[in-house]
PDB file of C-alpha atoms in Angstrom:
ATOM      1  CA  MET R   1     -20.378  27.662  20.653  1.00 43.00           C
ATOM      2  CA  GLY R   2     -19.295  25.273  23.237  1.00 43.00           C
ATOM      3  CA  ALA R   3     -21.069  27.761  26.114  1.00 42.00           C
ATOM      4  CA  THR R   4     -23.855  28.395  24.152  1.00 42.00           C
ATOM      5  CA  VAL R   5     -24.635  25.169  23.723  1.00 40.00           C
ATOM      6  CA  LYS R   6     -24.230  24.211  26.952  1.00 43.00           C
ATOM      7  CA  ARG R   7     -27.107  26.444  27.964  1.00 44.00           C
ATOM      8  CA  LEU R   8     -29.768  25.079  25.781  1.00 45.00           C
ATOM      9  CA  ASP R   9     -31.854  22.717  27.206  1.00 58.00           C
ATOM     10  CA  THR R  10     -32.803  19.002  25.749  1.00 62.00           C
ATOM     11  CA  ASN R  11     -35.182  20.448  23.236  1.00 63.00           C
ATOM     12  CA  ALA R  12     -33.603  23.709  22.064  1.00 62.00           C
ATOM     13  CA  MET R  13     -30.668  21.391  21.474  1.00 64.00           C
ATOM     14  CA  ALA R  14     -32.363  18.660  19.533  1.00 69.00           C
ATOM     15  CA  GLU R  15     -34.239  21.448  17.710  1.00 68.00           C
ATOM     16  CA  PHE R  16     -30.770  23.328  17.367  1.00 68.00           C
ATOM     17  CA  LEU R  17     -29.036  20.002  16.188  1.00 66.00           C
ATOM     18  CA  GLY R  18     -32.163  19.382  13.395  1.00 68.00           C
ATOM     19  CA  GLU R  19     -31.889  22.508  11.882  1.00 69.00           C
ATOM     20  CA  ALA R  20     -27.790  22.514  11.976  1.00 68.00           C
ATOM     21  CA  SER R  21     -28.336  19.063  10.189  1.00 65.00           C
ATOM     22  CA  VAL R  22     -30.477  19.988   7.382  1.00 67.00           C
ATOM     23  CA  ARG R  23     -28.039  23.339   6.503  1.00 67.00           C
ATOM     24  CA  LEU R  24     -25.065  21.520   6.781  1.00 63.00           C
ATOM     25  CA  GLY R  25     -26.159  17.950   5.120  1.00 65.00           C
ATOM     26  CA  VAL R  26     -24.531  16.559   8.060  1.00 64.00           C
ATOM     27  CA  SER R  27     -26.238  13.179   9.844  1.00 76.00           C
ATOM     28  CA  LYS R  28     -27.496  14.442  13.507  1.00 70.00           C
ATOM     29  CA  ASP R  29     -25.163  12.285  15.302  1.00 76.00           C
ATOM     30  CA  ARG R  30     -21.904  13.444  13.164  1.00 77.00           C
ATOM     31  CA  LEU R  31     -22.757  17.102  14.394  1.00 70.00           C
ATOM     32  CA  THR R  32     -23.531  15.694  18.064  1.00 76.00           C
ATOM     33  CA  THR R  33     -19.930  13.884  18.022  1.00 78.00           C
ATOM     34  CA  ALA R  34     -18.248  16.999  16.537  1.00 76.00           C
ATOM     35  CA  ILE R  35     -19.214  19.255  19.571  1.00 75.00           C
ATOM     36  CA  GLN R  36     -18.782  16.940  22.238  1.00 76.00           C
ATOM     37  CA  ALA R  37     -15.124  16.765  20.541  1.00 75.00           C
ATOM     38  CA  SER R  38     -14.590  20.321  20.820  1.00 74.00           C
ATOM     39  CA  GLN R  39     -15.711  20.359  24.180  1.00 74.00           C
ATOM     40  CA  THR R  40     -14.129  17.770  25.827  1.00 80.00           C
ATOM     41  CA  LEU R  41     -10.820  16.870  23.982  1.00 76.00           C
ATOM     42  CA  SER R  42      -7.751  18.887  24.566  1.00 81.00           C
ATOM     43  CA  LYS R  43      -5.706  20.365  21.945  1.00 75.00           C
ATOM     44  CA  ASP R  44      -3.284  17.677  21.183  1.00 72.00           C
ATOM     45  CA  GLU R  45      -6.009  15.149  20.640  1.00 77.00           C
ATOM     46  CA  LEU R  46      -8.226  17.723  17.966  1.00 73.00           C
ATOM     47  CA  GLU R  47      -4.740  17.866  16.119  1.00 74.00           C
ATOM     48  CA  VAL R  48      -4.971  14.155  15.261  1.00 76.00           C
ATOM     49  CA  VAL R  49      -9.187  14.468  14.332  1.00 76.00           C
ATOM     50  CA  ARG R  50      -7.099  17.813  12.319  1.00 73.00           C
ATOM     51  CA  ALA R  51      -4.476  15.495  10.898  1.00 74.00           C
ATOM     52  CA  LEU R  52      -6.748  12.682   9.788  1.00 75.00           C
ATOM     53  CA  PHE R  53      -8.741  15.419   7.981  1.00 73.00           C
ATOM     54  CA  ASP R  54      -5.981  16.948   6.184  1.00 69.00           C
ATOM     55  CA  ALA R  55      -4.580  13.769   4.981  1.00 70.00           C
ATOM     56  CA  ALA R  56      -8.673  12.829   3.403  1.00 70.00           C
ATOM     57  CA  ARG R  57      -8.179  16.586   1.717  1.00 66.00           C
ATOM     58  CA  ASN R  58      -5.055  16.019   0.505  1.00 65.00           C
ATOM     59  CA  GLY R  59      -6.156  12.886  -1.400  1.00 66.00           C
ATOM     60  CA  THR R  60      -4.470  10.318   0.880  1.00 68.00           C
ATOM     61  CA  SER R  61      -6.387   6.570   0.287  1.00 68.00           C
ATOM     62  CA  GLN R  62      -9.551   5.921   2.206  1.00 70.00           C
ATOM     63  CA  LYS R  63      -7.732   2.342   2.791  1.00 68.00           C
ATOM     64  CA  ARG R  64      -4.806   4.297   3.715  1.00 69.00           C
ATOM     65  CA  ARG R  65      -6.508   6.341   6.363  1.00 71.00           C
ATOM     66  CA  ALA R  66      -8.581   3.413   7.798  1.00 73.00           C
ATOM     67  CA  ALA R  67      -5.144   1.653   8.513  1.00 68.00           C
ATOM     68  CA  ILE R  68      -3.899   4.930  10.191  1.00 75.00           C
ATOM     69  CA  SER R  69      -7.311   5.389  12.559  1.00 74.00           C
ATOM     70  CA  ARG R  70      -6.940   1.288  12.937  1.00 70.00           C
ATOM     71  CA  GLY R  71      -3.789   1.798  14.368  1.00 69.00           C
ATOM     72  CA  ILE R  72      -4.448   4.984  16.928  1.00 74.00           C
ATOM     73  CA  LEU R  73      -7.269   2.869  17.945  1.00 72.00           C
ATOM     74  CA  SER R  74      -5.618  -0.109  18.490  1.00 66.00           C
ATOM     75  CA  ALA R  75      -3.171   1.954  21.027  1.00 65.00           C
ATOM     76  CA  ILE R  76      -6.016   3.427  22.696  1.00 69.00           C
ATOM     77  CA  ARG R  77      -7.111   0.707  23.344  1.00 64.00           C
ATOM     78  CA  THR R  78      -3.474  -1.189  25.136  1.00 60.00           C
ATOM     79  CA  VAL R  79      -3.398   1.502  27.259  1.00 56.00           C
ATOM     80  CA  GLN R  80      -4.764   0.594  30.951  1.00 51.00           C
ATOM     81  CA  VAL R  81      -6.185   3.174  32.914  1.00 51.00           C
ATOM     82  CA  ASP R  82      -3.771   2.005  35.938  1.00 51.00           C
ATOM     83  CA  ASP R  83      -0.611   2.324  33.869  1.00 52.00           C
ATOM     84  CA  GLU R  84       1.859   4.788  35.393  1.00 54.00           C
ATOM     85  CA  ASP R  85       2.522   5.783  32.184  1.00 55.00           C
ATOM     86  CA  PRO R  86      -0.688   6.324  30.126  1.00 52.00           C
ATOM     87  CA  PHE R  87       1.401   6.103  26.861  1.00 51.00           C
ATOM     88  CA  ALA R  88       3.042   2.994  27.259  1.00 51.00           C
ATOM     89  CA  GLY R  89       1.135   1.128  24.709  1.00 48.00           C
ATOM     90  CA  VAL R  90       2.104   3.572  22.228  1.00 50.00           C
ATOM     91  CA  ASP R  91       4.927   4.096  20.138  1.00 52.00           C
ATOM     92  CA  GLU R  92       8.382   6.507  20.982  1.00 56.00           C
ATOM     93  CA  PRO R  93       7.684   9.889  18.867  1.00 58.00           C
ATOM     94  CA  MET R  94       9.736   9.543  15.153  1.00 55.00           C
ATOM     95  CA  ASP R  95      12.710  10.755  15.108  1.00 57.00           C
ATOM     96  CA  ALA R  96      13.407  13.535  12.441  1.00 57.00           C
ATOM     97  CA  ALA R  97      15.036  11.374  10.177  1.00 60.00           C
ATOM     98  CA  GLN R  98      11.670   9.067  10.328  1.00 58.00           C
ATOM     99  CA  ALA R  99       9.375  11.515  10.369  1.00 55.00           C
ATOM    100  CA  ALA R 100      11.063  12.752   6.628  1.00 54.00           C
ATOM    101  CA  ARG R 101      10.838   9.807   5.455  1.00 56.00           C
ATOM    102  CA  GLU R 102       6.953   9.184   6.260  1.00 56.00           C
ATOM    103  CA  LEU R 103       6.652  12.605   4.814  1.00 51.00           C
ATOM    104  CA  VAL R 104       8.159  11.445   1.779  1.00 50.00           C
ATOM    105  CA  LEU R 105       6.633   8.551   1.139  1.00 54.00           C
ATOM    106  CA  THR R 106       3.340  10.218   2.012  1.00 51.00           C
ATOM    107  CA  GLU R 107       4.056  12.385  -0.833  1.00 51.00           C
ATOM    108  CA  MET R 108       5.219   9.830  -3.404  1.00 53.00           C
ATOM    109  CA  GLU R 109       1.726   7.722  -2.850  1.00 56.00           C
ATOM    110  CA  ILE R 110      -0.436  11.157  -3.333  1.00 56.00           C
ATOM    111  CA  GLU R 111       1.700  12.145  -5.934  1.00 59.00           C
ATOM    112  CA  SER R 112       1.374   7.954  -7.695  1.00 60.00           C
ATOM    113  CA  ASN R 113      -2.181   8.092  -7.047  1.00 70.00           C
ATOM    114  CA  ARG R 114      -2.472  11.402  -9.174  1.00 73.00           C
ATOM    115  CA  GLN R 115      -0.580  10.138 -11.866  1.00 76.00           C
ATOM    116  CA  ILE R 116      -3.124   7.274 -12.118  1.00 79.00           C
ATOM    117  CA  LEU R 117      -6.242   9.319 -11.992  1.00 84.00           C
ATOM    118  CA  LEU R 118      -4.435  11.197 -14.754  1.00 87.00           C
ATOM    119  CA  LYS R 119      -3.929   8.440 -17.239  1.00 87.00           C
ATOM    120  CA  ASP R 120      -7.558   7.929 -17.613  1.00 87.00           C
ATOM    121  CA  SER R 121      -8.393  11.512 -17.659  1.00 92.00           C
ATOM    122  CA  VAL R 122      -9.159  13.434 -20.941  1.00 93.00           C
ATOM    123  CA  THR R 123      -8.606  17.118 -22.201  1.00 93.00           C
ATOM    124  CA  ALA R 124     -10.975  19.941 -22.109  1.00 93.00           C
ATOM    125  CA  ALA R 125     -11.645  19.922 -25.562  1.00 94.00           C
ATOM    126  CA  GLU R 126     -12.274  15.833 -25.286  1.00 94.00           C
ATOM    127  CA  ALA R 127     -14.273  16.225 -22.304  1.00 94.00           C
ATOM    128  CA  ALA R 128     -16.348  19.018 -24.158  1.00 94.00           C
ATOM    129  CA  SER R 129     -16.866  15.986 -27.048  1.00 92.00           C
ATOM    130  CA  LEU R 130     -18.336  13.625 -25.312  1.00 92.00           C
ATOM    131  CA  THR R 131     -20.538  15.944 -22.853  1.00 92.00           C
ATOM    132  CA  GLY R 132     -21.713  17.575 -26.156  1.00 91.00           C
ATOM    133  CA  ARG R 133     -20.972  20.957 -24.122  1.00 91.00           C
ATOM    134  CA  SER R 134     -18.612  23.929 -24.846  1.00 92.00           C
ATOM    135  CA  ARG R 135     -15.142  24.138 -23.139  1.00 92.00           C
ATOM    136  CA  GLN R 136     -16.432  27.155 -21.575  1.00 93.00           C
ATOM    137  CA  ALA R 137     -19.773  25.585 -20.068  1.00 93.00           C
ATOM    138  CA  LEU R 138     -16.770  23.057 -18.358  1.00 93.00           C
ATOM    139  CA  GLU R 139     -15.148  25.750 -17.381  1.00 92.00           C
ATOM    140  CA  ARG R 140     -17.727  27.048 -15.701  1.00 93.00           C
ATOM    141  CA  LEU R 141     -18.727  23.697 -14.129  1.00 94.00           C
ATOM    142  CA  ARG R 142     -15.270  23.145 -12.789  1.00 92.00           C
ATOM    143  CA  ARG R 143     -15.004  26.484 -11.214  1.00 92.00           C
ATOM    144  CA  ALA R 144     -18.886  26.148  -9.408  1.00 92.00           C
ATOM    145  CA  GLU R 145     -17.157  22.182  -8.436  1.00 89.00           C
ATOM    146  CA  ARG R 146     -19.593  20.440  -9.907  1.00 92.00           C
ATOM    147  CA  LEU R 147     -16.932  18.270 -12.183  1.00 94.00           C
ATOM    148  CA  LEU R 148     -13.410  16.865 -10.881  1.00 94.00           C
ATOM    149  CA  ALA R 149     -10.545  18.070 -12.618  1.00 92.00           C
ATOM    150  CA  LEU R 150      -6.815  17.767 -11.898  1.00 89.00           C
ATOM    151  CA  ARG R 151      -4.377  19.971 -12.425  1.00 86.00           C
ATOM    152  CA  SER R 152      -1.690  18.416 -15.080  1.00 85.00           C
ATOM    153  CA  GLY R 153       0.798  21.538 -16.646  1.00 82.00           C
ATOM    154  CA  ASN R 154      -0.733  24.382 -17.805  1.00 86.00           C
ATOM    155  CA  GLN R 155      -3.993  22.538 -18.373  1.00 89.00           C
ATOM    156  CA  TRP R 156      -6.770  21.115 -16.570  1.00 93.00           C
ATOM    157  CA  ARG R 157      -7.814  17.082 -17.080  1.00 92.00           C
ATOM    158  CA  TYR R 158     -11.063  15.220 -16.462  1.00 95.00           C
ATOM    159  CA  PRO R 159     -11.720  11.506 -15.303  1.00 93.00           C
ATOM    160  CA  ARG R 160     -12.815  10.132 -18.073  1.00 93.00           C
ATOM    161  CA  TRP R 161     -15.739   7.941 -16.404  1.00 94.00           C
ATOM    162  CA  GLN R 162     -17.621  11.215 -14.463  1.00 95.00           C
ATOM    163  CA  PHE R 163     -18.348  11.466 -17.901  1.00 95.00           C
ATOM    164  CA  ASP R 164     -21.803   9.524 -19.534  1.00 93.00           C
ATOM    165  CA  PRO R 165     -23.572  10.290 -23.105  1.00 88.00           C
ATOM    166  CA  ASP R 166     -26.753   9.266 -21.832  1.00 89.00           C
ATOM    167  CA  ALA R 167     -26.895  11.265 -18.823  1.00 90.00           C
ATOM    168  CA  PRO R 168     -28.624  14.759 -18.982  1.00 87.00           C
ATOM    169  CA  GLY R 169     -25.481  16.701 -19.756  1.00 89.00           C
ATOM    170  CA  GLY R 170     -23.009  13.828 -20.492  1.00 93.00           C
ATOM    171  CA  VAL R 171     -22.257  14.153 -16.591  1.00 95.00           C
ATOM    172  CA  VAL R 172     -23.136  10.764 -14.429  1.00 95.00           C
ATOM    173  CA  PRO R 173     -26.107  12.015 -12.357  1.00 95.00           C
ATOM    174  CA  GLY R 174     -25.212  12.723  -8.520  1.00 96.00           C
ATOM    175  CA  LEU R 175     -21.899  13.672  -8.949  1.00 96.00           C
ATOM    176  CA  ASP R 176     -22.517  17.328  -8.031  1.00 94.00           C
ATOM    177  CA  GLU R 177     -24.104  16.353  -5.016  1.00 94.00           C
ATOM    178  CA  VAL R 178     -21.389  13.999  -4.138  1.00 94.00           C
ATOM    179  CA  ILE R 179     -18.343  16.554  -4.474  1.00 93.00           C
ATOM    180  CA  ASP R 180     -20.785  18.976  -2.589  1.00 91.00           C
ATOM    181  CA  LEU R 181     -21.449  16.730   0.694  1.00 91.00           C
ATOM    182  CA  LEU R 182     -18.079  15.052   0.258  1.00 89.00           C
ATOM    183  CA  GLY R 183     -15.977  18.411   0.950  1.00 84.00           C
ATOM    184  CA  LEU R 184     -12.776  17.260  -0.577  1.00 83.00           C
ATOM    185  CA  SER R 185     -10.294  18.173  -3.553  1.00 82.00           C
ATOM    186  CA  SER R 186     -11.010  16.572  -6.862  1.00 85.00           C
ATOM    187  CA  ALA R 187      -8.307  14.119  -6.105  1.00 85.00           C
ATOM    188  CA  GLY R 188      -9.924  12.910  -3.195  1.00 84.00           C
ATOM    189  CA  VAL R 189     -13.668  12.907  -3.646  1.00 88.00           C
ATOM    190  CA  ALA R 190     -11.973  10.398  -7.500  1.00 89.00           C
ATOM    191  CA  PHE R 191     -10.361   7.979  -4.589  1.00 87.00           C
ATOM    192  CA  TRP R 192     -13.845   8.172  -2.719  1.00 89.00           C
ATOM    193  CA  LEU R 193     -15.479   7.064  -5.957  1.00 92.00           C
ATOM    194  CA  LEU R 194     -13.123   4.916  -7.080  1.00 89.00           C
ATOM    195  CA  GLU R 195     -12.609   2.736  -3.541  1.00 88.00           C
ATOM    196  CA  PRO R 196     -15.250  -0.443  -3.369  1.00 91.00           C
ATOM    197  CA  SER R 197     -17.538  -0.226  -0.654  1.00 90.00           C
ATOM    198  CA  GLU R 198     -18.724  -2.765   1.554  1.00 89.00           C
ATOM    199  CA  ARG R 199     -21.867  -1.325   2.413  1.00 90.00           C
ATOM    200  CA  LEU R 200     -22.561  -0.264  -1.220  1.00 93.00           C
ATOM    201  CA  GLY R 201     -21.572  -3.971  -2.731  1.00 94.00           C
ATOM    202  CA  ALA R 202     -19.798  -1.847  -5.816  1.00 94.00           C
ATOM    203  CA  ALA R 203     -17.463   1.221  -5.796  1.00 94.00           C
ATOM    204  CA  PRO R 204     -19.577   4.453  -6.028  1.00 95.00           C
ATOM    205  CA  ILE R 205     -19.047   5.244  -9.270  1.00 95.00           C
ATOM    206  CA  ASP R 206     -20.169   2.096 -10.819  1.00 95.00           C
ATOM    207  CA  LEU R 207     -23.614   2.807  -9.189  1.00 96.00           C
ATOM    208  CA  LEU R 208     -23.467   6.714 -10.625  1.00 96.00           C
ATOM    209  CA  ARG R 209     -22.600   4.676 -13.698  1.00 95.00           C
ATOM    210  CA  ARG R 210     -25.680   2.743 -13.311  1.00 94.00           C
ATOM    211  CA  HIS R 211     -27.666   5.938 -12.586  1.00 95.00           C
ATOM    212  CA  ARG R 212     -28.304   4.795  -8.957  1.00 95.00           C
ATOM    213  CA  PRO R 213     -27.439   7.863  -7.921  1.00 95.00           C
ATOM    214  CA  GLU R 214     -29.214   7.821  -3.969  1.00 96.00           C
ATOM    215  CA  PRO R 215     -27.258   4.877  -2.590  1.00 95.00           C
ATOM    216  CA  VAL R 216     -24.028   6.787  -3.279  1.00 95.00           C
ATOM    217  CA  VAL R 217     -25.520  10.720  -2.480  1.00 95.00           C
ATOM    218  CA  GLN R 218     -26.497   9.083   1.169  1.00 93.00           C
ATOM    219  CA  LEU R 219     -23.259   7.237   1.718  1.00 92.00           C
ATOM    220  CA  ALA R 220     -21.067  10.479   0.723  1.00 92.00           C
ATOM    221  CA  ARG R 221     -24.168  12.565   2.829  1.00 91.00           C
ATOM    222  CA  GLU R 222     -22.819  10.390   6.681  1.00 88.00           C
ATOM    223  CA  GLN R 223     -19.381  10.415   5.443  1.00 84.00           C
ATOM    224  CA  GLY R 224     -19.100  13.874   4.563  1.00 80.00           C
ATOM    225  CA  TYR R 225     -16.478  16.203   5.947  1.00 61.00           C
ATOM    226  CA  MET R 226     -17.310  19.440   8.080  1.00 43.00           C
ATOM    227  CA  PRO R 227     -16.567  22.834   6.510  1.00 49.00           C
TER     228      PRO R 227
END
């Protein structure tokens, strides 16, 4: 793709980005940055990007990812161009024991957050009662990734706050669009919806429950992860 992009003139590039933006539901600025990254970043640098993406996909909270990102940015800003060692401002790599400990702590945080979500989740039968739909219909929506569901033992449990008896179909408006745009796991989408947003002035789920999906969908479009 890099070689193809290099051969495009300015007008062709603008047309390409416009069409790709519409098809993927990703802003042109984000696409431009992604293309530039793929062309200029080294393998090690791209691994940092992939690690952040994997953290988001695996349900690491947005707050924790933001802290990690700030740490990386801080390390980059401490690097002086004329330093003999360009990584003088970066901490020494973790040894095996430290890495194992960090992995365990991360897994514990993810599982802890899952348990918090499960506490406010309902069974398929309860979800059917809340929405007025059959369990089979809910299963189809879950498989189509239009509802959030978490595996618990041998059954699926549905976060209660995504249901609204006053909304069409009993589900908060805009939820299916948000799920599609973010491209995260159900847990990842749930954390995103519950995390207060400075830009929205509330947690995204609060606006969906007030039947104001437009700003939430727009934010999901801007922050969504590329496939």
